[in-house]
């Protein structure tokens, strides 16, 4: 009896030991796996910021004598490393400047939506009331409906400009934060440390700032990371449908739309912006997943 | 009795959702936009503008316009299309079948690919198949659907012409749009099925089923999968909504005749009555789809039958 008990204990100890070792290697493996997508995201940011330095040419400059020229690795010249499109614009320059547009949109929309959504979500979770209820019902409706249709409608009515794209995407994405932050606050509100602060006479503002915000902070960071590829793809989708940034601006979505007619005989026109978009979206997703597992495993079923 | 109550509550919710949708569209199109500018030729005079504003009732106060609009909508009258001939609702109704076909095909792809892949991946954890399935899931979840559609066209319709590049003639033209639409949801279903199967295969009742001497097939399909499918059922409603939403851009990519393409065209032409009618139809179908999924879900899993309204 005692022998078997001690063997059991030994087996259990060995099990936890091996599991611990496995976990370490698992974490290390995750670091290795997340390195390439992390590099892609860093490259995306660098390309966006230094677009003028990396590709100093004008992205709208046409070269009518060298239309649909192949990229350098496919028989083209080094003058146009990634080839040219149907009016002879340099695809390399356009892809780099497209990264800038995506970066600007992400840099404004993601923090903006996070701020707005968090404020609304905290308010609705903490005080609630009729206004909170109405706001959350609105959030439900918006999340349940095809946002793309409202976005295109708004885009068509407002007209094509980068400012309007940013505005549309802010309206489109803040609801995700609001719903999740509200849910977190609702559960935090019942926890002892919050009740204790209330009992000690802490003001609403103080509790929100000092106790709720630090506790939902990880969630906010995780959603923001996961939203980066979503916003990039949304911007590209709007441009693809023709209601994104104005025509003179080089965006990946617009480049893809314009290239559709040349699919059969000039594949690179569509593939260059498409690959850039896919690579960034995929990398953003992988980095987001990694960060979520690291910071907040409870959110695993999110997105 | 309770079931009927639930049904009534959800129907009221549906009507509220549609009201909110219609109001949002009204606000966007009438307060921010100018329907008349899109209707007039470039050389129209001020008098022409005045005439059309008078004819469309755009000179009345906003609140009167809104009231008239809601009253008409209640009677099923969503106005006449500005650009096509006929009532907006009829024009939209013509395209419903196209979107239903596409969405259904997308759902078939999503479930038909996601669930079996999830089961296999769970049963052979760590195998090359598991890795492949997870790779597909990661790609499926990260690739923008319009880009996926264009890649499918590029490889399977232009490099080799197995499928047509666009249009809606016959079964073959449905294949590529259905894959482009369904892959994202397939990735989600796969992940859910996989984790569900992994959990369930370690439970006591599976051990019991095996101890009874049932063959492995029955254990997996009748006992394991049935349980693992519950979370899949839960998100089926959400995924259905996503598929309907996703069909918009897929219809544009593949020139598929459905509500989505009609709406995008109408939006770009400022044909607001058609836009309104389309949004009402889409909102109604999403909420009704959710309702149906919810009801079947309650029938299948008695434990949550009345748990939450």
Coordinates of C-alpha atoms in Angstrom, one line a residue:
Chain A
X1 CA 0.0 0.0 0.0
X2 CA 2.6 2.5 1.1
X3 CA 4.9 1.3 -1.6
X4 CA 2.3 1.9 -4.3
X5 CA 1.5 5.3 -2.8
X6 CA 5.1 6.3 -2.9
X7 CA 5.5 5.0 -6.5
X8 CA 2.4 7.0 -7.4
X9 CA 4.0 10.1 -5.9
X10 CA 7.3 9.4 -7.7
X11 CA 5.4 9.0 -11.0
X12 CA 3.5 12.2 -10.4
X13 CA 6.7 14.0 -9.6
X14 CA 8.4 12.6 -12.7
X15 CA 5.3 13.6 -14.7
X16 CA 5.3 17.2 -13.5
X17 CA 9.1 17.3 -14.0
X18 CA 8.8 16.2 -17.6
X19 CA 5.8 18.5 -18.2
X20 CA 7.8 21.4 -16.9
X21 CA 10.7 20.6 -19.1
X22 CA 8.3 20.3 -22.0
X23 CA 6.7 23.6 -21.2
X24 CA 10.1 25.4 -21.3
X25 CA 10.9 24.0 -24.6
X26 CA 7.4 24.8 -25.8
X27 CA 7.9 28.4 -24.8
X28 CA 11.3 28.5 -26.5
X29 CA 9.7 27.0 -29.6
X30 CA 7.1 29.7 -29.5
X31 CA 9.8 32.4 -29.5
X32 CA 11.5 30.8 -32.5
X33 CA 8.2 30.5 -34.3
X34 CA 7.2 34.1 -33.6
X35 CA 10.5 35.6 -34.7
X36 CA 9.9 35.6 -38.5
X37 CA 6.4 37.2 -38.3
X38 CA 7.8 39.7 -35.8
X39 CA 10.5 40.6 -38.3
X40 CA 7.8 41.1 -41.0
X41 CA 5.9 43.4 -38.7
X42 CA 9.0 45.4 -37.9
X43 CA 9.8 45.6 -41.6
X44 CA 6.3 46.8 -42.2
X45 CA 6.7 49.6 -39.7
X46 CA 10.1 50.6 -41.0
X47 CA 8.9 50.6 -44.6
X48 CA 5.9 52.7 -43.7
X49 CA 7.9 55.3 -41.7
X50 CA 10.9 55.5 -44.2
X51 CA 8.9 55.0 -47.4
X52 CA 10.5 58.2 -48.9
X53 CA 14.0 57.0 -48.2
X54 CA 13.5 53.4 -49.2
X55 CA 11.6 54.2 -52.4
X56 CA 12.4 57.8 -53.1
X57 CA 10.5 57.9 -56.4
X58 CA 6.9 59.2 -56.9
X59 CA 4.5 56.3 -56.6
X60 CA 2.2 58.0 -59.1
X61 CA 4.8 58.6 -61.7
X62 CA 3.8 56.8 -65.0
X63 CA 6.2 55.5 -67.6
X64 CA 4.0 55.0 -70.6
X65 CA 6.8 53.4 -72.6
X66 CA 7.5 50.7 -70.0
X67 CA 4.0 49.4 -69.2
X68 CA 3.5 46.0 -67.6
X69 CA 7.2 45.3 -67.4
X70 CA 8.3 42.1 -65.6
X71 CA 10.1 42.1 -62.3
X72 CA 13.9 41.8 -62.3
X73 CA 13.8 38.1 -61.3
X74 CA 11.5 37.3 -64.1
X75 CA 13.3 38.9 -67.0
X76 CA 12.8 42.5 -66.2
X77 CA 15.4 45.3 -65.7
X78 CA 16.7 46.6 -62.4
X79 CA 15.1 50.0 -63.1
X80 CA 11.8 48.5 -61.9
X81 CA 12.7 45.8 -59.4
X82 CA 9.2 44.5 -59.0
X83 CA 8.0 45.4 -62.5
X84 CA 5.5 48.1 -63.6
X85 CA 1.7 48.2 -63.8
X86 CA -0.6 48.9 -66.7
X87 CA 0.4 52.6 -66.9
X88 CA 4.0 52.0 -66.2
X89 CA 4.1 52.9 -62.5
X90 CA 6.9 51.3 -60.5
X91 CA 5.3 48.6 -58.4
X92 CA 8.2 48.5 -55.8
X93 CA 7.6 52.2 -55.1
X94 CA 3.9 51.8 -54.9
X95 CA 4.1 48.7 -52.6
X96 CA 6.4 50.6 -50.2
X97 CA 4.2 53.7 -50.2
X98 CA 1.1 51.4 -49.8
X99 CA 2.7 50.2 -46.6
X100 CA 2.8 53.8 -45.4
X101 CA -0.9 54.3 -46.0
X102 CA -1.7 51.1 -44.1
X103 CA 0.6 52.1 -41.3
X104 CA -0.9 55.5 -41.0
X105 CA -4.4 54.0 -40.8
X106 CA -3.4 51.4 -38.3
X107 CA -1.5 53.9 -36.1
X108 CA -4.6 56.1 -35.8
X109 CA -7.4 53.6 -35.9
X110 CA -6.1 51.0 -33.5
X111 CA -5.3 53.3 -30.5
X112 CA -8.3 55.5 -31.3
X113 CA -10.8 52.6 -31.3
X114 CA -9.1 51.1 -28.2
X115 CA -9.5 54.4 -26.3
X116 CA -13.1 55.0 -27.4
X117 CA -14.2 51.4 -26.9
X118 CA -12.5 51.1 -23.5
X119 CA -14.2 54.3 -22.2
X120 CA -17.6 53.1 -23.4
X121 CA -17.0 49.5 -22.2
X122 CA -15.8 50.6 -18.7
X123 CA -18.7 53.0 -18.4
X124 CA -21.3 50.4 -19.5
X125 CA -19.8 47.8 -17.2
X126 CA -19.3 49.9 -14.1
X127 CA -22.4 52.2 -14.1
X128 CA -24.5 50.7 -16.8
X129 CA -28.0 52.1 -16.5
X130 CA -30.2 52.8 -19.4
X131 CA -27.5 54.6 -21.4
X132 CA -25.1 51.7 -20.9
X133 CA -27.8 49.2 -22.0
X134 CA -28.6 51.1 -25.1
X135 CA -25.0 51.4 -26.0
X136 CA -24.4 47.7 -25.6
X137 CA -27.5 46.9 -27.7
X138 CA -26.1 49.2 -30.4
X139 CA -22.8 47.3 -30.1
X140 CA -24.7 44.0 -30.5
X141 CA -26.4 45.2 -33.6
X142 CA -23.3 46.6 -35.2
X143 CA -21.3 43.4 -34.5
X144 CA -24.0 41.2 -35.9
X145 CA -24.3 43.0 -39.2
X146 CA -22.0 43.1 -42.2
X147 CA -19.9 46.1 -41.3
X148 CA -18.5 46.2 -44.8
X149 CA -21.8 47.4 -46.2
X150 CA -22.2 50.3 -43.8
X151 CA -18.5 51.1 -44.3
X152 CA -19.0 51.2 -48.1
X153 CA -22.2 53.3 -47.7
X154 CA -20.4 55.7 -45.4
X155 CA -17.4 55.8 -47.7
X156 CA -19.6 56.5 -50.8
X157 CA -21.5 59.3 -49.0
X158 CA -18.4 60.9 -47.4
X159 CA -16.2 60.6 -50.5
X160 CA -12.8 59.1 -50.9
X161 CA -10.2 60.5 -48.6
X162 CA -7.7 59.0 -46.1
X163 CA -9.4 60.9 -43.2
X164 CA -12.8 59.4 -44.1
X165 CA -11.3 55.9 -44.3
X166 CA -9.8 56.4 -40.8
X167 CA -13.2 57.7 -39.5
X168 CA -15.1 54.7 -41.0
X169 CA -12.6 52.2 -39.5
X170 CA -12.9 53.8 -36.1
X171 CA -16.7 53.5 -36.3
X172 CA -16.2 49.9 -37.5
X173 CA -13.8 48.6 -34.9
X174 CA -14.5 50.3 -31.5
X175 CA -17.3 47.9 -30.7
X176 CA -15.0 44.9 -30.1
X177 CA -13.2 46.7 -27.3
X178 CA -16.4 47.9 -25.8
X179 CA -18.0 44.5 -25.6
X180 CA -15.0 42.7 -24.1
X181 CA -14.0 45.4 -21.7
X182 CA -17.6 45.6 -20.4
X183 CA -17.6 41.9 -19.8
X184 CA -14.4 42.1 -17.9
X185 CA -15.5 45.0 -15.8
X186 CA -18.8 43.3 -15.0
X187 CA -16.8 40.4 -13.5
X188 CA -14.2 42.6 -11.8
X189 CA -16.9 44.6 -10.2
X190 CA -17.9 41.6 -8.0
X191 CA -14.3 40.9 -6.9
X192 CA -13.3 41.5 -3.3
X193 CA -10.7 44.1 -3.9
X194 CA -13.1 46.3 -5.8
X195 CA -15.8 45.8 -3.2
X196 CA -13.2 46.7 -0.5
X197 CA -12.3 49.9 -2.2
X198 CA -16.0 50.8 -2.5
X199 CA -16.5 50.1 1.2
X200 CA -13.4 52.2 2.0
X201 CA -15.1 55.1 0.2
X202 CA -13.1 55.0 -3.1
X203 CA -14.6 57.2 -5.7
X204 CA -15.8 55.8 -9.0
X205 CA -13.0 57.6 -10.9
X206 CA -10.3 56.3 -8.6
X207 CA -11.5 52.7 -8.8
X208 CA -11.8 52.8 -12.5
X209 CA -8.3 54.3 -12.9
X210 CA -6.4 52.4 -10.2
X211 CA -8.2 49.1 -10.1
X212 CA -10.2 48.4 -13.2
X213 CA -7.9 49.8 -15.8
X214 CA -4.8 47.9 -14.7
X215 CA -6.8 44.7 -14.7
X216 CA -8.2 45.2 -18.2
X217 CA -5.0 46.5 -19.6
X218 CA -3.7 43.1 -20.9
X219 CA -7.0 42.5 -22.6
X220 CA -6.7 45.9 -24.3
X221 CA -3.2 45.2 -25.5
X222 CA -4.2 41.8 -26.8
X223 CA -7.2 43.1 -28.7
X224 CA -5.2 45.9 -30.2
X225 CA -2.6 43.5 -31.5
X226 CA -5.2 41.2 -33.0
X227 CA -7.0 44.2 -34.5
X228 CA -3.9 45.4 -36.4
X229 CA -4.2 42.8 -39.2
X230 CA -8.0 43.2 -39.2
X231 CA -7.7 47.0 -39.7
X232 CA -5.1 46.5 -42.5
X233 CA -7.3 44.0 -44.3
X234 CA -10.4 46.2 -43.8
X235 CA -8.6 49.2 -45.3
X236 CA -7.5 47.1 -48.2
X237 CA -11.0 45.8 -48.7
X238 CA -12.4 49.3 -48.8
X239 CA -9.8 50.4 -51.3
X240 CA -10.5 47.2 -53.3
X241 CA -14.2 48.1 -53.4
X242 CA -13.3 51.6 -54.6
X243 CA -14.3 53.7 -51.5
X244 CA -10.9 53.8 -49.7
X245 CA -8.1 56.3 -50.0
X246 CA -8.3 58.7 -53.1
X247 CA -7.1 57.5 -56.5
X248 CA -3.8 59.3 -56.4
X249 CA -2.7 57.5 -53.2
X250 CA -1.0 54.1 -53.7
X251 CA -2.7 51.5 -51.5
X252 CA -2.5 47.7 -51.6
X253 CA -6.2 47.3 -52.0
X254 CA -6.5 49.7 -55.0
X255 CA -3.4 48.2 -56.6
X256 CA -5.0 44.7 -56.4
X257 CA -8.3 46.0 -57.9
X258 CA -6.5 47.7 -60.8
X259 CA -4.5 44.6 -61.5
X260 CA -7.4 42.3 -61.9
X261 CA -7.7 42.9 -65.6
X262 CA -4.0 41.9 -66.2
X263 CA -4.2 38.7 -64.2
X264 CA -3.5 36.5 -67.1
X265 CA -0.5 38.1 -68.8
X266 CA 1.1 40.2 -66.0
X267 CA 0.8 38.3 -62.8
X268 CA 3.2 40.5 -60.8
X269 CA 0.9 43.5 -60.9
X270 CA -1.5 41.7 -58.6
X271 CA 0.8 39.5 -56.8
X272 CA 3.2 42.1 -55.4
X273 CA 0.7 44.1 -53.4
X274 CA -1.3 40.9 -52.7
X275 CA 1.7 39.1 -51.2
X276 CA 2.6 42.2 -49.1
X277 CA -0.9 42.3 -47.8
X278 CA -1.1 38.6 -47.1
X279 CA 2.3 38.5 -45.4
X280 CA 1.5 41.4 -43.1
X281 CA -1.9 40.1 -42.3
X282 CA -0.6 36.6 -41.5
X283 CA 2.3 37.9 -39.5
X284 CA 0.1 40.3 -37.5
X285 CA -2.2 37.3 -36.7
X286 CA 0.7 35.1 -35.6
X287 CA 2.2 37.9 -33.4
X288 CA -1.2 38.6 -32.0
X289 CA -1.8 34.9 -31.1
X290 CA 1.5 34.7 -29.5
X291 CA 1.0 37.8 -27.4
X292 CA -2.5 36.7 -26.4
X293 CA -1.2 33.3 -25.2
X294 CA 1.6 35.1 -23.3
X295 CA -0.5 37.8 -21.7
X296 CA -4.0 36.5 -21.4
X297 CA -4.7 32.8 -22.2
X298 CA -8.3 33.2 -21.2
X299 CA -8.9 35.0 -24.4
X300 CA -7.9 32.0 -26.5
X301 CA -11.2 31.7 -28.2
X302 CA -11.2 35.3 -29.3
X303 CA -11.1 36.4 -32.9
Chain B
X1 CA -44.9 27.6 -23.6
X2 CA -41.5 28.8 -22.7
X3 CA -40.3 28.0 -26.1
X4 CA -43.1 30.2 -27.6
X5 CA -42.1 33.0 -25.2
X6 CA -38.5 32.8 -26.4
X7 CA -39.7 32.8 -30.0
X8 CA -41.7 36.0 -29.5
X9 CA -38.9 37.7 -27.7
X10 CA -36.5 36.9 -30.4
X11 CA -38.9 38.1 -33.1
X12 CA -39.3 41.4 -31.3
X13 CA -35.5 41.7 -31.2
X14 CA -35.4 41.0 -34.9
X15 CA -37.8 43.8 -35.6
X16 CA -35.8 46.1 -33.4
X17 CA -32.6 45.2 -35.2
X18 CA -34.2 46.0 -38.5
X19 CA -35.5 49.3 -37.2
X20 CA -32.0 50.3 -36.0
X21 CA -30.5 49.2 -39.4
X22 CA -33.1 51.2 -41.4
X23 CA -32.5 54.3 -39.1
X24 CA -28.7 54.1 -39.5
X25 CA -29.1 53.9 -43.3
X26 CA -31.5 56.8 -43.2
X27 CA -29.1 58.9 -41.2
X28 CA -26.2 58.1 -43.4
X29 CA -27.9 58.6 -46.7
X30 CA -30.2 61.5 -46.0
X31 CA -28.4 63.6 -43.4
X32 CA -24.8 63.2 -44.7
X33 CA -25.5 62.4 -48.4
X34 CA -27.4 64.2 -51.1
X35 CA -29.5 61.7 -53.1
X36 CA -30.5 64.3 -55.7
X37 CA -26.9 65.1 -56.9
X38 CA -26.4 61.6 -58.1
X39 CA -29.6 61.6 -60.0
X40 CA -29.0 64.8 -62.0
X41 CA -27.0 65.3 -65.2
X42 CA -24.0 67.6 -64.8
X43 CA -25.7 70.4 -66.7
X44 CA -28.9 70.4 -64.5
X45 CA -30.1 73.8 -63.5
X46 CA -31.1 75.0 -60.1
X47 CA -34.8 74.7 -61.1
X48 CA -34.2 71.1 -62.1
X49 CA -32.7 70.4 -58.7
X50 CA -35.6 72.1 -57.0
X51 CA -38.1 70.0 -59.0
X52 CA -36.5 66.7 -58.2
X53 CA -36.2 67.7 -54.5
X54 CA -39.9 68.5 -54.5
X55 CA -40.8 65.3 -56.3
X56 CA -38.7 63.1 -53.9
X57 CA -40.0 65.0 -50.9
X58 CA -36.5 66.1 -49.9
X59 CA -37.6 69.6 -49.0
X60 CA -39.6 68.4 -46.0
X61 CA -38.1 68.6 -42.6
X62 CA -35.9 65.5 -41.7
X63 CA -38.3 64.3 -39.1
X64 CA -41.2 64.3 -41.6
X65 CA -39.1 62.4 -44.1
X66 CA -38.1 59.9 -41.5
X67 CA -41.7 59.4 -40.4
X68 CA -42.9 58.9 -44.0
X69 CA -40.0 56.6 -44.6
X70 CA -40.8 54.4 -41.6
X71 CA -44.5 54.4 -42.4
X72 CA -43.9 53.2 -45.9
X73 CA -41.4 50.6 -44.7
X74 CA -43.9 49.2 -42.3
X75 CA -46.2 48.6 -45.3
X76 CA -43.4 46.8 -47.1
X77 CA -42.7 49.8 -49.4
X78 CA -39.1 50.7 -49.5
X79 CA -39.3 53.1 -52.4
X80 CA -38.4 52.8 -56.1
X81 CA -34.8 52.3 -57.2
X82 CA -33.2 55.5 -58.5
X83 CA -31.2 53.7 -61.1
X84 CA -33.0 50.5 -62.0
X85 CA -36.7 50.2 -62.9
X86 CA -39.0 48.8 -60.3
X87 CA -39.5 48.8 -56.5
X88 CA -36.3 48.5 -54.6
X89 CA -37.5 45.5 -52.7
X90 CA -38.3 43.6 -55.9
X91 CA -34.9 44.3 -57.3
X92 CA -33.3 43.0 -54.1
X93 CA -35.6 40.0 -54.0
X94 CA -34.4 39.0 -57.5
X95 CA -30.9 38.6 -56.1
X96 CA -31.7 36.7 -52.9
X97 CA -31.5 33.3 -54.4
X98 CA -27.9 34.0 -55.7
X99 CA -26.7 35.0 -52.2
X100 CA -28.5 32.1 -50.5
X101 CA -26.9 29.7 -52.9
X102 CA -23.4 31.2 -52.3
X103 CA -23.8 31.3 -48.6
X104 CA -25.1 27.7 -48.4
X105 CA -22.2 26.5 -50.5
X106 CA -19.8 28.4 -48.3
X107 CA -21.3 26.8 -45.2
X108 CA -21.0 23.4 -46.8
X109 CA -17.3 24.1 -47.5
X110 CA -16.8 25.4 -44.0
X111 CA -18.4 22.4 -42.2
X112 CA -17.3 19.8 -44.8
X113 CA -13.7 20.9 -44.5
X114 CA -13.5 22.1 -41.0
X115 CA -15.2 19.3 -39.0
X116 CA -13.5 16.2 -40.6
X117 CA -10.1 18.0 -40.6
X118 CA -10.6 18.8 -36.9
X119 CA -11.5 15.2 -36.1
X120 CA -8.5 13.8 -38.0
X121 CA -6.2 16.4 -36.5
X122 CA -7.4 15.6 -33.0
X123 CA -7.1 11.8 -33.4
X124 CA -3.6 12.0 -34.9
X125 CA -2.1 14.8 -32.8
X126 CA 1.3 15.9 -33.9
X127 CA 1.1 13.9 -37.1
X128 CA 1.9 15.6 -40.4
X129 CA -1.8 15.8 -41.1
X130 CA -2.4 17.6 -37.8
X131 CA 0.3 20.1 -38.8
X132 CA -1.1 20.5 -42.3
X133 CA -4.6 21.1 -40.9
X134 CA -3.3 23.7 -38.5
X135 CA -1.3 25.4 -41.2
X136 CA -4.4 25.6 -43.3
X137 CA -6.3 27.0 -40.3
X138 CA -3.7 29.7 -39.8
X139 CA -3.6 30.7 -43.4
X140 CA -7.4 30.5 -43.7
X141 CA -7.8 32.8 -40.8
X142 CA -5.2 35.4 -41.9
X143 CA -5.8 35.6 -45.7
X144 CA -8.2 38.4 -46.8
X145 CA -11.1 36.7 -48.5
X146 CA -10.9 38.8 -51.7
X147 CA -7.2 38.0 -52.0
X148 CA -7.9 34.3 -51.5
X149 CA -10.6 34.5 -54.2
X150 CA -8.2 36.2 -56.6
X151 CA -5.5 33.6 -55.9
X152 CA -8.0 30.8 -56.6
X153 CA -9.0 32.5 -59.9
X154 CA -5.3 32.9 -60.8
X155 CA -4.3 29.3 -60.1
X156 CA -7.5 27.4 -61.0
X157 CA -9.2 29.5 -63.6
X158 CA -6.4 31.2 -65.5
X159 CA -3.3 28.9 -65.2
X160 CA -5.4 25.8 -65.6
X161 CA -9.0 26.4 -66.7
X162 CA -10.7 24.0 -64.3
X163 CA -13.2 26.6 -63.2
X164 CA -14.7 29.7 -64.8
X165 CA -13.2 33.0 -63.6
X166 CA -16.5 34.6 -62.9
X167 CA -20.3 34.4 -63.4
X168 CA -22.9 32.0 -62.2
X169 CA -23.5 29.3 -64.8
X170 CA -23.8 25.8 -63.4
X171 CA -22.2 24.0 -60.5
X172 CA -18.6 24.7 -61.5
X173 CA -18.9 28.4 -61.3
X174 CA -20.0 28.0 -57.6
X175 CA -16.9 26.0 -56.5
X176 CA -14.3 28.8 -56.3
X177 CA -16.5 31.4 -54.7
X178 CA -17.7 28.8 -52.1
X179 CA -14.1 27.9 -51.2
X180 CA -13.0 31.6 -51.0
X181 CA -16.0 32.3 -48.8
X182 CA -16.0 29.2 -46.6
X183 CA -12.3 28.8 -45.8
X184 CA -12.2 31.3 -43.1
X185 CA -15.1 29.7 -41.3
X186 CA -13.6 26.3 -42.0
X187 CA -10.5 27.3 -40.1
X188 CA -12.6 28.3 -37.1
X189 CA -14.6 25.1 -37.2
X190 CA -11.5 23.0 -37.5
X191 CA -9.9 24.6 -34.4
X192 CA -13.1 24.2 -32.4
X193 CA -13.6 20.6 -33.5
X194 CA -10.0 19.7 -32.8
X195 CA -9.9 21.1 -29.3
X196 CA -13.4 19.6 -28.6
X197 CA -12.4 16.2 -29.8
X198 CA -9.1 16.2 -27.8
X199 CA -11.1 17.1 -24.6
X200 CA -13.8 14.6 -25.2
X201 CA -11.6 11.6 -26.1
X202 CA -10.1 11.7 -22.6
X203 CA -13.4 11.6 -20.7
X204 CA -14.8 8.7 -18.8
X205 CA -17.8 8.1 -21.0
X206 CA -15.5 7.5 -24.0
X207 CA -13.6 5.0 -21.9
X208 CA -16.9 3.3 -21.0
X209 CA -18.0 3.2 -24.6
X210 CA -14.7 1.5 -25.5
X211 CA -15.0 -0.9 -22.5
X212 CA -18.4 -1.9 -23.7
X213 CA -16.6 -3.2 -26.8
X214 CA -18.0 -0.8 -29.3
X215 CA -15.9 -0.4 -32.3
X216 CA -13.7 2.6 -32.6
X217 CA -15.7 4.1 -35.4
X218 CA -18.9 4.2 -33.3
X219 CA -17.0 5.5 -30.3
X220 CA -15.6 8.4 -32.3
X221 CA -18.6 9.3 -34.4
X222 CA -21.5 8.5 -32.1
X223 CA -20.0 9.4 -28.7
X224 CA -17.1 11.6 -29.3
X225 CA -18.0 13.8 -32.3
X226 CA -21.5 14.4 -31.1
X227 CA -20.1 16.0 -28.0
X228 CA -17.3 17.8 -29.7
X229 CA -19.9 19.4 -32.1
X230 CA -21.7 21.3 -29.4
X231 CA -19.3 24.3 -29.4
X232 CA -19.4 24.2 -33.2
X233 CA -23.2 24.5 -33.0
X234 CA -22.8 27.5 -30.6
X235 CA -20.8 29.6 -33.1
X236 CA -22.8 28.4 -36.1
X237 CA -25.1 31.4 -35.9
X238 CA -22.2 33.8 -35.7
X239 CA -20.5 32.1 -38.6
X240 CA -23.6 32.2 -40.7
X241 CA -23.7 36.0 -40.2
X242 CA -20.1 36.2 -41.1
X243 CA -20.7 34.1 -44.2
X244 CA -23.5 36.4 -45.3
X245 CA -21.3 39.4 -44.7
X246 CA -18.3 37.8 -46.4
X247 CA -20.5 37.0 -49.5
X248 CA -20.6 40.8 -50.3
X249 CA -17.0 41.0 -51.2
X250 CA -16.8 37.5 -52.7
X251 CA -19.7 38.4 -55.0
X252 CA -17.8 41.4 -56.2
X253 CA -14.6 39.4 -56.8
X254 CA -16.4 36.6 -58.8
X255 CA -19.1 38.9 -60.4
X256 CA -21.6 36.6 -58.7
X257 CA -25.2 37.9 -59.1
X258 CA -26.3 38.4 -55.5
X259 CA -27.4 41.0 -53.0
X260 CA -23.9 41.9 -52.0
X261 CA -22.8 43.0 -55.5
X262 CA -26.1 44.7 -56.1
X263 CA -25.6 46.6 -52.9
X264 CA -22.0 47.7 -53.7
X265 CA -23.1 48.8 -57.1
X266 CA -26.1 50.7 -55.7
X267 CA -24.0 52.3 -53.0
X268 CA -21.5 53.6 -55.6
X269 CA -24.5 54.9 -57.7
X270 CA -26.1 56.5 -54.6
X271 CA -29.2 54.4 -55.2
X272 CA -30.3 54.7 -51.6
X273 CA -33.7 52.9 -51.8
X274 CA -32.0 49.8 -53.2
X275 CA -29.3 50.1 -50.5
X276 CA -32.0 50.4 -47.8
X277 CA -34.0 47.4 -49.1
X278 CA -30.8 45.3 -49.4
X279 CA -29.7 46.1 -45.9
X280 CA -33.1 45.3 -44.5
X281 CA -33.1 41.9 -46.3
X282 CA -29.6 41.1 -45.1
X283 CA -30.3 42.2 -41.5
X284 CA -33.5 40.2 -41.4
X285 CA -31.8 37.1 -42.9
X286 CA -28.9 37.2 -40.4
X287 CA -31.1 37.6 -37.4
X288 CA -33.5 34.9 -38.6
X289 CA -30.6 32.6 -39.4
X290 CA -29.4 33.2 -35.8
X291 CA -32.8 32.4 -34.5
X292 CA -33.0 29.1 -36.4
X293 CA -29.6 28.1 -35.3
X294 CA -30.5 29.0 -31.7
X295 CA -33.7 26.9 -31.9
X296 CA -32.0 23.8 -33.4
X297 CA -29.3 24.1 -30.9
X298 CA -31.8 24.0 -28.0
X299 CA -33.4 21.0 -29.5
X300 CA -30.1 19.1 -29.9
X301 CA -28.7 19.9 -26.4
X302 CA -31.4 19.7 -23.8
X303 CA -29.1 21.0 -21.0
X304 CA -29.2 24.5 -22.3
X305 CA -32.7 24.4 -23.6
X306 CA -34.0 27.1 -21.3
X307 CA -30.8 28.2 -19.6
X308 CA -30.4 31.6 -21.2
X309 CA -32.8 33.7 -23.3

